[in-house]
Coordinates of C-alpha atoms and ligand atoms in Angstrom, one line a residue:
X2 CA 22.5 -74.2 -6.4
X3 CA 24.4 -77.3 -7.6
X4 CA 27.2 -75.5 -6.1
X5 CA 25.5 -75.5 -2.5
X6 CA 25.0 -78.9 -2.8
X7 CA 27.9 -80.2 -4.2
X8 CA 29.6 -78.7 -1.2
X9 CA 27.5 -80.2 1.3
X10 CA 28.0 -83.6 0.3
X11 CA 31.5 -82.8 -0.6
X12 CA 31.6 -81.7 3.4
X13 CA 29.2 -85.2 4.2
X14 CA 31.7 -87.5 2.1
X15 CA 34.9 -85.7 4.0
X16 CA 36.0 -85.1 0.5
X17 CA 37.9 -82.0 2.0
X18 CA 40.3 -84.5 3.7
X19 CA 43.8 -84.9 1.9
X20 CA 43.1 -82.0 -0.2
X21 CA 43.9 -78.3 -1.0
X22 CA 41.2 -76.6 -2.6
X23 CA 40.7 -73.1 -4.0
X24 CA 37.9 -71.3 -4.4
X25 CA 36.9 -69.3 -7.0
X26 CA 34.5 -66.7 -8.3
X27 CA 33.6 -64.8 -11.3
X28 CA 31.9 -61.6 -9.5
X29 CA 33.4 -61.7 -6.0
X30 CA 37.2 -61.9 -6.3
X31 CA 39.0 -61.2 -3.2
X32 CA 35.9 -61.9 -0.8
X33 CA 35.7 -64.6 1.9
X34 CA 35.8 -68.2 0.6
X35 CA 34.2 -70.7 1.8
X36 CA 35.9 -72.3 5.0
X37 CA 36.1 -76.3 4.3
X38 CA 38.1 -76.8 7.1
X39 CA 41.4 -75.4 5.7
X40 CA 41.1 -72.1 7.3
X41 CA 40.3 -68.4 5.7
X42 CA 40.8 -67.6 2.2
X43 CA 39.2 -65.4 -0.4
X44 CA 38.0 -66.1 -3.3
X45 CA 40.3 -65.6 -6.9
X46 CA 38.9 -64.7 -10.3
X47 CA 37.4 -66.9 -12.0
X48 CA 38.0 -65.2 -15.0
X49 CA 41.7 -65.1 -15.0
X50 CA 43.4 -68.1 -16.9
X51 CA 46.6 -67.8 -14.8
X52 CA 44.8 -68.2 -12.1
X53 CA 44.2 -71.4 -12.3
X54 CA 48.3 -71.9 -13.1
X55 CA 49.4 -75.2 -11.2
X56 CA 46.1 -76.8 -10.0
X57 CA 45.8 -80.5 -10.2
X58 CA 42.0 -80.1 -10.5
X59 CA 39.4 -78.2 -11.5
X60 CA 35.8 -78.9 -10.4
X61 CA 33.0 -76.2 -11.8
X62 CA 29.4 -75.8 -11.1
X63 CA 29.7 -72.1 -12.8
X64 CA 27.4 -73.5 -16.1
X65 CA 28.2 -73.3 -19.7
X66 CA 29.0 -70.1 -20.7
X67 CA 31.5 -69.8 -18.2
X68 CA 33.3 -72.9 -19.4
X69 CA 33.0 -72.3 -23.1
X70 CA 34.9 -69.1 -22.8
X71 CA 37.3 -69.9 -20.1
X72 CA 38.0 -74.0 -21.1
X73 CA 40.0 -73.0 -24.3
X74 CA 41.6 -70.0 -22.2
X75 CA 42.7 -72.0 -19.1
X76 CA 44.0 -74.8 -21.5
X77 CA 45.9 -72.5 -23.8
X78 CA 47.7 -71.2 -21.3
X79 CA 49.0 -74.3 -20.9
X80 CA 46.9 -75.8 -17.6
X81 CA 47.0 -79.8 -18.0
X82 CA 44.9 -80.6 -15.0
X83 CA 41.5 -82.7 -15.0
X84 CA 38.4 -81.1 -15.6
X85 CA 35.4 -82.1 -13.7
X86 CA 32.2 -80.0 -15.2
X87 CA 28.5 -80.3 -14.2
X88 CA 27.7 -78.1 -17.8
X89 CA 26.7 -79.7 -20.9
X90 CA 29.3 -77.6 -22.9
X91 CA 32.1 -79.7 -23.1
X92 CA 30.0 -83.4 -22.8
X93 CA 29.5 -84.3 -26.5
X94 CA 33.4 -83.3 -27.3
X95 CA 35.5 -86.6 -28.3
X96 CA 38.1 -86.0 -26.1
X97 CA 35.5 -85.4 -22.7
X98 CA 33.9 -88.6 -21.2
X99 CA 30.5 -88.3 -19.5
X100 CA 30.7 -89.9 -16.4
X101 CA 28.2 -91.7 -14.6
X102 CA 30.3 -94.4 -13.0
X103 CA 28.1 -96.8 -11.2
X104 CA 27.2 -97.7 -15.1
X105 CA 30.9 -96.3 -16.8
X106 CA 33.2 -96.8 -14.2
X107 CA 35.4 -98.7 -16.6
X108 CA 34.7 -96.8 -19.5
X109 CA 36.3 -94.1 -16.9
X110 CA 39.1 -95.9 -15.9
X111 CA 40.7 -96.5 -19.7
X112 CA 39.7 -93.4 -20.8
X113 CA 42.3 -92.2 -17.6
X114 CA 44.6 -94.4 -18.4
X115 CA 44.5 -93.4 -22.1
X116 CA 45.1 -89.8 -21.2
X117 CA 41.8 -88.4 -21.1
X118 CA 41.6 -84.9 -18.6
X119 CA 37.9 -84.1 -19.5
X120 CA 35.1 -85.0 -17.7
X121 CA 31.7 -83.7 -17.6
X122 CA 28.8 -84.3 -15.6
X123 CA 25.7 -85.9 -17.5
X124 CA 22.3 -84.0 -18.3
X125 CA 20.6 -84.7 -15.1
X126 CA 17.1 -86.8 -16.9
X127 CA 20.0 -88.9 -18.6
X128 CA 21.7 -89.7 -15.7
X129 CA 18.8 -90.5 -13.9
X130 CA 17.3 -92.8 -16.1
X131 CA 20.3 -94.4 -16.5
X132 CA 20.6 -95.0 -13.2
X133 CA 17.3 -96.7 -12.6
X134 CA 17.0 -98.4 -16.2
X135 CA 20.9 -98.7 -18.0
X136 CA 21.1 -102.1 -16.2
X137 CA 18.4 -103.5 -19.3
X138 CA 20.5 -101.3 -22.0
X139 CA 23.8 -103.2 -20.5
X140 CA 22.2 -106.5 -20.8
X141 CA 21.5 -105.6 -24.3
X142 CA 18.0 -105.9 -23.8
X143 CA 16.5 -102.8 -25.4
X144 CA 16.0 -102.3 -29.1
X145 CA 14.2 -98.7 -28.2
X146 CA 13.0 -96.8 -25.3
X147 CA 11.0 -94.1 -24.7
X148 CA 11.0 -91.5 -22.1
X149 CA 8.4 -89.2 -21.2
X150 CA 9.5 -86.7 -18.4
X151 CA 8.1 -85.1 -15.4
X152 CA 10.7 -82.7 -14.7
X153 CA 11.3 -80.6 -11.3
X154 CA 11.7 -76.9 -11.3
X155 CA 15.2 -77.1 -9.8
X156 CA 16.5 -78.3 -13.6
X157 CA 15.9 -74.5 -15.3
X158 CA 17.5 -73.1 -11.7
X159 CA 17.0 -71.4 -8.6
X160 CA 14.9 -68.4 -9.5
X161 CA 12.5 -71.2 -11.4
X162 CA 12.2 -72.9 -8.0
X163 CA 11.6 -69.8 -5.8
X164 CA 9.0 -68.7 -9.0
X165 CA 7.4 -72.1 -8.1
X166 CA 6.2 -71.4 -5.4
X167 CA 5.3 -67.5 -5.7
X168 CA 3.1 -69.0 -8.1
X169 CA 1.4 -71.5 -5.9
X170 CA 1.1 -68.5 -3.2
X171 CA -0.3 -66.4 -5.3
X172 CA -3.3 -69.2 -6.4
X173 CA -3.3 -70.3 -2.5
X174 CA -3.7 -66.7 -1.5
X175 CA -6.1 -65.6 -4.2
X176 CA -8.6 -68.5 -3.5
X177 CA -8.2 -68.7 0.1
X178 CA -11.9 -67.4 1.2
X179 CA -13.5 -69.4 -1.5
X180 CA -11.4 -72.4 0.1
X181 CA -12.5 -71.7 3.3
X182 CA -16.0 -72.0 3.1
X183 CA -16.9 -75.7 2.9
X184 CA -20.0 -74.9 0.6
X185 CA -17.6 -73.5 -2.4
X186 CA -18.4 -75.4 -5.6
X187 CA -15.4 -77.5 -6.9
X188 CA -16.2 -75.1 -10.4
X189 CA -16.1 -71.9 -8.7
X190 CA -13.2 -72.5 -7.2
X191 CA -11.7 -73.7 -10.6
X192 CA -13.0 -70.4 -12.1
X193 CA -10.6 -68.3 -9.0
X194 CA -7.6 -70.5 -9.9
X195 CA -7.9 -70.2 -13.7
X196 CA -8.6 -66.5 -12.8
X197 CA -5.3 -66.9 -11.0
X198 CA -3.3 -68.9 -13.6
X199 CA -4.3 -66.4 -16.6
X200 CA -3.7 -62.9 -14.7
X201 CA -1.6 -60.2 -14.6
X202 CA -0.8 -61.0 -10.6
X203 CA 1.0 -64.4 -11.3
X204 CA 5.2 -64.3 -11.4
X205 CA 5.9 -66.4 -14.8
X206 CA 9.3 -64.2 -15.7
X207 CA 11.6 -67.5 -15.2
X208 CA 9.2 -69.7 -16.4
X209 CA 7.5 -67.9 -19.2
X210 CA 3.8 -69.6 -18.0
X211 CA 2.8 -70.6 -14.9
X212 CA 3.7 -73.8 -13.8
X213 CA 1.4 -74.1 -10.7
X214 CA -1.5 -76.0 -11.7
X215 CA -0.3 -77.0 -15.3
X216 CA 2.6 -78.5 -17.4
X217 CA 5.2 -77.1 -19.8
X218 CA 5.8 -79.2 -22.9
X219 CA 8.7 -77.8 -23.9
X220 CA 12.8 -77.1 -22.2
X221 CA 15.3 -76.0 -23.7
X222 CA 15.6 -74.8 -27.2
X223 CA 14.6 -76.5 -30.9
X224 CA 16.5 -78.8 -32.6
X225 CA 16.1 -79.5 -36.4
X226 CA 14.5 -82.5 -36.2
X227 CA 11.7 -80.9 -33.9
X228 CA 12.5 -82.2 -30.9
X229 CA 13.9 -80.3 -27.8
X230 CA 17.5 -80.0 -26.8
X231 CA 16.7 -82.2 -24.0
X232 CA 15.1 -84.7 -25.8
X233 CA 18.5 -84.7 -28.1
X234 CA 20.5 -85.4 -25.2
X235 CA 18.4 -88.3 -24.4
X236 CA 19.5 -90.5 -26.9
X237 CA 23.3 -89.3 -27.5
X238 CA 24.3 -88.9 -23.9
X239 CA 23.1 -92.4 -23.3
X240 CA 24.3 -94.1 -25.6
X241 CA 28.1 -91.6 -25.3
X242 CA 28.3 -92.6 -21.6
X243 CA 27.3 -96.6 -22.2
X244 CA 29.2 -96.8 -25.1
X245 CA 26.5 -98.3 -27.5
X246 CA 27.5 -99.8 -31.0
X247 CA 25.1 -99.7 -32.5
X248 CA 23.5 -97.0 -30.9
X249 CA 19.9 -97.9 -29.2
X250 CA 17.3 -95.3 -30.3
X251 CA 16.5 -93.0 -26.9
X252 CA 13.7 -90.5 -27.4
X253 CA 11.0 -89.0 -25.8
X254 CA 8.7 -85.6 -24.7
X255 CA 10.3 -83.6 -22.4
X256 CA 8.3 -81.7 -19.9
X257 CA 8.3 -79.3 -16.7
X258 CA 6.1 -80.4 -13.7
X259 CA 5.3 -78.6 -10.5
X260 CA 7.8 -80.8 -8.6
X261 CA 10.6 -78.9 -6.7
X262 CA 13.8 -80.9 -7.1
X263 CA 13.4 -84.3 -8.4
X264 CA 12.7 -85.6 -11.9
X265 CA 10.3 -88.7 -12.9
X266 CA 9.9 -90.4 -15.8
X267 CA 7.7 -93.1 -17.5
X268 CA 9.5 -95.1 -19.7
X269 CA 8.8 -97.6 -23.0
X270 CA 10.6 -100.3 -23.7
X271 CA 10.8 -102.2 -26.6
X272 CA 13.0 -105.2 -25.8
X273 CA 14.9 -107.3 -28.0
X274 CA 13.2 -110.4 -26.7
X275 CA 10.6 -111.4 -24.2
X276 CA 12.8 -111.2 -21.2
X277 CA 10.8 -112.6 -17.9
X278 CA 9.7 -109.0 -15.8
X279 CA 11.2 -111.4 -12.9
X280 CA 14.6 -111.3 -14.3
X281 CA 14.3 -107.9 -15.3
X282 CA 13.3 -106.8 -12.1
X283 CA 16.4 -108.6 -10.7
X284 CA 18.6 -107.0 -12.6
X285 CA 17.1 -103.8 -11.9
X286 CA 17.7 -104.1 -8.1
X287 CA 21.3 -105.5 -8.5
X288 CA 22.4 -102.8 -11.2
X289 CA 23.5 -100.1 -8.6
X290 CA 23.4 -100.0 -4.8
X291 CA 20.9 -96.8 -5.1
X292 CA 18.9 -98.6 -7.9
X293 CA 15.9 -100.2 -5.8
X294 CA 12.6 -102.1 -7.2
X295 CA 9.1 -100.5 -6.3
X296 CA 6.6 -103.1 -5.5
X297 CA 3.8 -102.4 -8.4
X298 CA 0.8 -101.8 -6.2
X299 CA -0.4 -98.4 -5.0
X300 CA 0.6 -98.1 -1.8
X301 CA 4.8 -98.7 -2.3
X302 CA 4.1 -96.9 -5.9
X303 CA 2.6 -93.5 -3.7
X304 CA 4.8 -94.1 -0.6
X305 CA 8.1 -95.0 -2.4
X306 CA 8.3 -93.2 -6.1
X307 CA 7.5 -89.6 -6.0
X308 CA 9.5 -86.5 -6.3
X309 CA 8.6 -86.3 -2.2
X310 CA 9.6 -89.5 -1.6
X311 CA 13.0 -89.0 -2.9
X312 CA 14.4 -85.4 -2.6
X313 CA 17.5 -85.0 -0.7
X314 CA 18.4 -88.7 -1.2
X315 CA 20.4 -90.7 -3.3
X316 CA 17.5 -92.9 -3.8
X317 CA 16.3 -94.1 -7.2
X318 CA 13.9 -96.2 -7.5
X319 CA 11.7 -98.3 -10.1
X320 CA 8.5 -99.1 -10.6
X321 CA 5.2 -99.7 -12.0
X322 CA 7.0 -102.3 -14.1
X323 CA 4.9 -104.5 -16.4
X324 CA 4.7 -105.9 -20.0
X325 CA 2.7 -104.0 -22.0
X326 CA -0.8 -104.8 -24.0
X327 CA 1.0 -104.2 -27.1
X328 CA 3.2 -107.6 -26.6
X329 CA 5.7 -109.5 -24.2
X330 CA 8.5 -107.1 -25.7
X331 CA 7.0 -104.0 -24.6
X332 CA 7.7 -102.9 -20.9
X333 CA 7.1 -99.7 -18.8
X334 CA 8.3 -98.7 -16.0
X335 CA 8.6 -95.3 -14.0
X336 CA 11.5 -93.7 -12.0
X337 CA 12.5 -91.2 -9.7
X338 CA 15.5 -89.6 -8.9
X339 CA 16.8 -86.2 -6.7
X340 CA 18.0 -83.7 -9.5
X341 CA 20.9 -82.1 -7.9
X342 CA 22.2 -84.7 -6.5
X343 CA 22.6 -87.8 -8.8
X344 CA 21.3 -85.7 -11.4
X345 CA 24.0 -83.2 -11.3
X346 CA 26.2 -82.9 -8.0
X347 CA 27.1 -86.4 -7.3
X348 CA 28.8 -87.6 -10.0
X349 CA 31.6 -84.8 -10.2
X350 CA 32.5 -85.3 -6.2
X351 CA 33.0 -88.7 -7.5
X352 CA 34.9 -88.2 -10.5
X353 CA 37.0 -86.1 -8.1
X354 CA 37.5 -89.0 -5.6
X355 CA 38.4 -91.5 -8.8
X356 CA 41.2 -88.9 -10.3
X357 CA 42.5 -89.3 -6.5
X358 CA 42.5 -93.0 -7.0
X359 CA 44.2 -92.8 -9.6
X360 CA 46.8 -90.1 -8.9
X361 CA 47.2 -92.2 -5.6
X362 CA 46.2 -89.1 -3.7
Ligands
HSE428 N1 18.2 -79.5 -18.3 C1 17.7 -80.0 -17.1 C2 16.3 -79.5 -16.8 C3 18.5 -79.9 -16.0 O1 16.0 -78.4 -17.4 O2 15.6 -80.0 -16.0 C4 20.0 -80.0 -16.2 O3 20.4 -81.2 -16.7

């Protein structure tokens, strides 16, 4: 799926231009590759190191267990190309910068010119916070944050998103009559979708529980500490890819949401000093061109910063910014960004156009 779209903006950026790509696969070696405008090819095996003998590039999308048994392989047999991976396999390694570069371009840029071929893709929730908030962490105005997450289906994968919405069919279906007379009680209509939500007729195999009409507080796997994988990349993939020395603390709950493709998350700041919400706000809007300040009042807040409002742009915006109750150091705010496109896609056809940059192709 980050494939698909990776390719279409590729196709939307002209990123084809000037270039010679190869396709490859890991199941369908020697079928039709996708035409970019080069003409008819087929596809070579993804699972042959020499394969990939004289590239000046890869770019993968194929996740981590692909790259953690064919990384070591391609580069033993000798491959020095660049590297550009969307999985978190290779992210945390000293040698691989994360890149994000609206907030690392020059953290990019030396690690090139310092030799660095490694470059992998940030956990989506990272990247998109980053994106809407790392303009306070660059200031040096944040002595913690919080996130809590509202995370889209599209993050655990396709089959999660088509599960999605089997389940809410199956809920729609099974309580259509009782929906379609006007005189059903709110409660026995609750009892039909908790009927729904509990039974034997609801698909959960991707999700393990429905998701329709509730939350998951839990993705990924368990760390020691008790927190989730994906809380642990919180804090070291944002503070890896700013470079923070001292590291800021970054933690959080992360949790699944009925949403199709695009993440939110409220957020808690605790800043080093009471920093005017007027110049934070202003540093906000200037901190990327897709970075964009919500208006706090219902009507931007429900028009502008919603899953809907942003899937299938490149949008991110922040809002319902304000100091806290607890003090002038505590802030909030709440962002929302597309998933599989700055959250996974869109920073690899990037990286892709800076190694060009550099390699003055
Ligand atoms: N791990 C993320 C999620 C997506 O489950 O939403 C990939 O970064």
């Amino acid at each position: 799926m980050v494939g698909s779209v990776l390719l279409e903006r590729m196709h939307a950026e002209d990123d084809f231009a000037g270039i010679e790509p190869v396709f490859f696969s890991t199941s369908q070696a020697g079928q039709a590759a996708p035409d970019v405008g080069h003409g008819a090819s087929t596809l070579l095996d993804a699972n042959d190191p020499a394969a990939f003998a004289g590239l000046d590039v890869v770019l993968t999308c194929q996740g981590g267990s692909w790259t953690k048994a064919m990384y070591p392989a391609i580069r033993a047999s000798g491959w020095r190309g660049h590297w550009i991976d969307a999985a978190s396999a290779l992210r945390m390694a000293d040698d691989a910068v994360i890149v994000l570069d609206p907030l690392n371009r020059a953290a990019i840029d030396a690690a090139y010119r310092a030799g660095t071929t490694t470059w992998a893709g940030g956990n989506c929730t990272v990247s998109l916070m980053l994106l809407g908030l790392g303009a306070l962490f660059q200031a040096g105005w944040v002595e913690w944050m919080t996130s809590m997450t509202y995370q889209a289906a599209s993050g655990a994968g396709a089959k999660n998103m088509r599960e999605l919405v089997a389940q809410m069919r199956t809920v729609g279906d099974e309580a259509a009559s009782l929906l379609d007379d006007p005189a059903t009680a709110a409660l026995t209509l609750d009892r039909q979708v908790s009927a729904s939500l509990r039974g034997t007729t609801l698909p959960t195999a991707h999700f393990g529980a429905p998701l329709a009409g509730s939350v998951l507080p839990w993705i990924d796997s368990l760390m020691p500490d008790g927190a989730t994988r994906e809380e642990w990349k919180g804090h070291v993939e944002a503070n890896k890819i700013l470079g923070l020395s001292p590291e800021v603390p970054v933690d959080g709950v992360c949790v699944r949401v009925g949403a199709m493709r695009s993440h939110a998350q409220a957020v808690t700041v605790k800043l080093t000093r009471d920093v005017p919400l007027d110049e934070i706000e202003a540093r906000i809007a200037q901190s990327t061109p897709w970075t964009s300040v919500v208006a706090n009042d219902k009507a931007a807040s429900l028009a502008e910063l919603t899953p809907v409002a942003v899937s299938g742009t490149l949008n991110i915006p922040v809002g319902r910014l304000r100091k806290l109750r607890m003090g002038p150091e505590f802030l909030t705010a709440f962002t929302v960004g597309d998933q599989l496109l700055w959250g996974a896609a869109e920073p690899l056809r990037r990286m892709l156009r800076i190694v060009r940059e550099h390699a003055g192709a």
